[in-house]
Amino acid sequence: MSEQKIVDLLKWRENVPEGRLMNPGLAPFDLLGASEWSVTSSGPGKLDLMCHLPDVALNPAGQLFGGFTAAYVDIASLFVAQSDVEGTPGFQSTINMRLDYFEAITQTPFRVTSEVIHRRGDTRLVACNMFQGDVLAVYGLTTLRHQPLSDVL
């Protein structure tokens, strides 16, 4: 455990601009431009985003690459699970993720919704939907576990 890592993470979480999900500064999130995603609504256990589709995330056909699709679902799931935990902020660990692909994501921005649909102790089950226009393009189901930062970093 590194006390400095905890301090850095907590500082990164502070002062997020209104209408944004996060600050820049973590490479996996920065690659997808996550600090520029718009939060259109949020509440405990619920999150609605408008996300950008950067060229780096496209396959040769101009569609969102499947591996990056999982990253979008993971990020939305991590943040909505954290919003559903009371007390000291912690670390959400993804235990399991399932994705069903129905349509290609090819346009930016696109909408992502995420909701905690079940909770038991420190475990959250999150449903995540990705829309291309009004069409459901991807359905994701993610299981996450909340852990104190001191147990992880």
Tab-separated table of C-alpha atoms in Angstrom:
chain	number	residue	atom	x	y	z
A	1	MET	CA	0.000	0.000	0.000
A	2	SER	CA	1.224	3.459	-0.838
A	3	GLU	CA	-0.148	6.372	1.142
A	4	GLN	CA	0.879	8.693	-1.720
A	5	LYS	CA	-1.184	6.679	-4.242
A	6	ILE	CA	-4.258	7.111	-2.052
A	7	VAL	CA	-3.617	10.848	-1.716
A	8	ASP	CA	-3.138	11.177	-5.501
A	9	LEU	CA	-6.326	9.240	-6.273
A	10	LEU	CA	-8.413	11.243	-3.822
A	11	LYS	CA	-7.010	14.495	-5.252
A	12	TRP	CA	-7.838	13.319	-8.804
A	13	ARG	CA	-11.441	12.736	-7.692
A	14	GLU	CA	-11.798	16.300	-6.342
A	15	ASN	CA	-13.218	19.337	-8.120
A	16	VAL	CA	-14.678	17.563	-11.131
A	17	PRO	CA	-16.344	20.229	-13.304
A	18	GLU	CA	-20.142	20.318	-13.244
A	19	GLY	CA	-21.601	18.067	-15.918
A	20	ARG	CA	-18.444	15.959	-16.266
A	21	LEU	CA	-17.709	12.468	-14.975
A	22	MET	CA	-14.050	12.887	-14.044
A	23	ASN	CA	-10.889	14.913	-14.341
A	24	PRO	CA	-8.168	14.090	-16.873
A	25	GLY	CA	-5.051	12.385	-15.602
A	26	LEU	CA	-5.521	8.606	-15.750
A	27	ALA	CA	-4.235	7.122	-19.006
A	28	PRO	CA	-6.920	4.455	-19.655
A	29	PHE	CA	-9.683	7.040	-19.222
A	30	ASP	CA	-7.797	9.755	-21.105
A	31	LEU	CA	-7.425	7.489	-24.148
A	32	LEU	CA	-11.219	7.532	-24.554
A	33	GLY	CA	-11.542	11.226	-23.686
A	34	ALA	CA	-13.628	10.347	-20.622
A	35	SER	CA	-13.001	13.705	-18.945
A	36	GLU	CA	-14.978	15.275	-21.817
A	37	TRP	CA	-18.026	13.005	-21.512
A	38	SER	CA	-21.186	14.839	-20.466
A	39	VAL	CA	-23.190	13.670	-17.479
A	40	THR	CA	-26.807	14.267	-18.520
A	41	SER	CA	-28.280	12.872	-15.302
A	42	SER	CA	-27.038	11.104	-12.202
A	43	GLY	CA	-28.090	9.953	-8.785
A	44	PRO	CA	-27.211	7.196	-6.346
A	45	GLY	CA	-26.953	4.050	-8.452
A	46	LYS	CA	-27.918	5.761	-11.750
A	47	LEU	CA	-25.876	7.489	-14.446
A	48	ASP	CA	-26.639	8.810	-17.937
A	49	LEU	CA	-23.741	9.930	-20.171
A	50	MET	CA	-23.074	11.311	-23.623
A	51	CYS	CA	-19.712	9.878	-24.710
A	52	HIS	CA	-17.225	10.740	-27.441
A	53	LEU	CA	-15.967	8.220	-29.988
A	54	PRO	CA	-12.274	8.971	-30.617
A	55	ASP	CA	-10.560	7.677	-33.767
A	56	VAL	CA	-8.165	5.597	-31.635
A	57	ALA	CA	-11.125	3.412	-30.559
A	58	LEU	CA	-12.309	2.566	-34.096
A	59	ASN	CA	-11.777	-0.683	-35.975
A	60	PRO	CA	-10.884	-0.609	-39.719
A	61	ALA	CA	-14.627	-0.443	-40.603
A	62	GLY	CA	-15.019	2.801	-38.608
A	63	GLN	CA	-16.918	1.111	-35.770
A	64	LEU	CA	-16.204	1.120	-32.050
A	65	PHE	CA	-13.736	-1.749	-31.522
A	66	GLY	CA	-15.204	-4.458	-29.261
A	67	GLY	CA	-12.411	-4.275	-26.690
A	68	PHE	CA	-12.948	-0.554	-26.260
A	69	THR	CA	-16.688	-1.187	-25.916
A	70	ALA	CA	-15.871	-3.107	-22.734
A	71	ALA	CA	-13.846	-0.133	-21.489
A	72	TYR	CA	-16.835	2.217	-21.886
A	73	VAL	CA	-19.068	-0.250	-20.015
A	74	ASP	CA	-16.439	-0.728	-17.299
A	75	ILE	CA	-15.972	3.009	-16.733
A	76	ALA	CA	-19.717	3.708	-16.544
A	77	SER	CA	-20.189	0.704	-14.241
A	78	LEU	CA	-17.309	1.712	-11.947
A	79	PHE	CA	-18.658	5.220	-11.473
A	80	VAL	CA	-22.283	4.196	-10.927
A	81	ALA	CA	-21.245	1.502	-8.429
A	82	GLN	CA	-19.166	4.073	-6.514
A	83	SER	CA	-22.190	6.405	-6.395
A	84	ASP	CA	-24.162	3.629	-4.680
A	85	VAL	CA	-21.677	3.152	-1.804
A	86	GLU	CA	-22.051	5.235	1.334
A	87	GLY	CA	-19.153	6.532	3.375
A	88	THR	CA	-15.501	6.806	2.456
A	89	PRO	CA	-14.749	6.556	-1.279
A	90	GLY	CA	-13.133	3.291	-2.172
A	91	PHE	CA	-12.017	1.233	-5.116
A	92	GLN	CA	-14.429	-0.695	-7.335
A	93	SER	CA	-13.029	-3.969	-8.651
A	94	THR	CA	-14.676	-5.514	-11.688
A	95	ILE	CA	-15.349	-9.177	-10.931
A	96	ASN	CA	-17.266	-10.132	-14.058
A	97	MET	CA	-18.513	-8.474	-17.237
A	98	ARG	CA	-20.770	-9.659	-20.019
A	99	LEU	CA	-21.490	-7.744	-23.232
A	100	ASP	CA	-24.121	-8.339	-25.891
A	101	TYR	CA	-23.502	-6.500	-29.158
A	102	PHE	CA	-26.595	-5.658	-31.236
A	103	GLU	CA	-25.515	-2.738	-33.440
A	104	ALA	CA	-22.243	-1.022	-34.274
A	105	ILE	CA	-21.404	2.282	-32.601
A	106	THR	CA	-20.216	4.555	-35.417
A	107	GLN	CA	-21.354	8.064	-34.474
A	108	THR	CA	-20.289	10.497	-31.815
A	109	PRO	CA	-21.621	11.364	-29.358
A	110	PHE	CA	-23.436	8.252	-28.224
A	111	ARG	CA	-25.448	7.662	-25.062
A	112	VAL	CA	-24.521	5.325	-22.206
A	113	THR	CA	-26.820	4.559	-19.282
A	114	SER	CA	-25.759	2.653	-16.212
A	115	GLU	CA	-27.768	1.512	-13.199
A	116	VAL	CA	-27.162	-0.584	-10.103
A	117	ILE	CA	-29.828	-3.275	-10.348
A	118	HIS	CA	-28.803	-5.395	-7.348
A	119	ARG	CA	-26.659	-4.956	-4.285
A	120	ARG	CA	-25.514	-7.254	-1.518
A	121	GLY	CA	-22.928	-6.093	0.979
A	122	ASP	CA	-19.974	-4.699	-0.966
A	123	THR	CA	-21.065	-6.250	-4.280
A	124	ARG	CA	-23.002	-4.393	-6.981
A	125	LEU	CA	-24.613	-5.725	-10.160
A	126	VAL	CA	-24.769	-3.017	-12.824
A	127	ALA	CA	-26.749	-2.938	-16.081
A	128	CYS	CA	-25.250	-0.739	-18.780
A	129	ASN	CA	-26.824	0.232	-22.115
A	130	MET	CA	-25.072	1.890	-25.059
A	131	PHE	CA	-27.245	3.597	-27.658
A	132	GLN	CA	-26.542	4.675	-31.232
A	133	GLY	CA	-29.248	7.287	-31.616
A	134	ASP	CA	-32.371	5.698	-30.116
A	135	VAL	CA	-31.258	2.148	-30.925
A	136	LEU	CA	-29.857	-0.134	-28.215
A	137	ALA	CA	-26.444	-1.106	-29.574
A	138	VAL	CA	-24.809	-2.816	-26.582
A	139	TYR	CA	-26.083	-4.312	-23.340
A	140	GLY	CA	-23.572	-4.888	-20.571
A	141	LEU	CA	-23.889	-6.554	-17.199
A	142	THR	CA	-21.071	-5.999	-14.711
A	143	THR	CA	-20.440	-7.326	-11.208
A	144	LEU	CA	-18.239	-5.119	-9.035
A	145	ARG	CA	-16.927	-5.252	-5.481
A	146	HIS	CA	-16.242	-2.203	-3.320
A	147	GLN	CA	-12.981	-2.236	-1.372
A	148	PRO	CA	-11.344	0.317	0.922
A	149	LEU	CA	-8.484	2.124	-0.812
A	150	SER	CA	-6.062	0.894	1.843
A	151	ASP	CA	-6.782	-2.699	0.806
A	152	VAL	CA	-5.952	-2.026	-2.841
A	153	LEU	CA	-3.259	0.641	-3.119
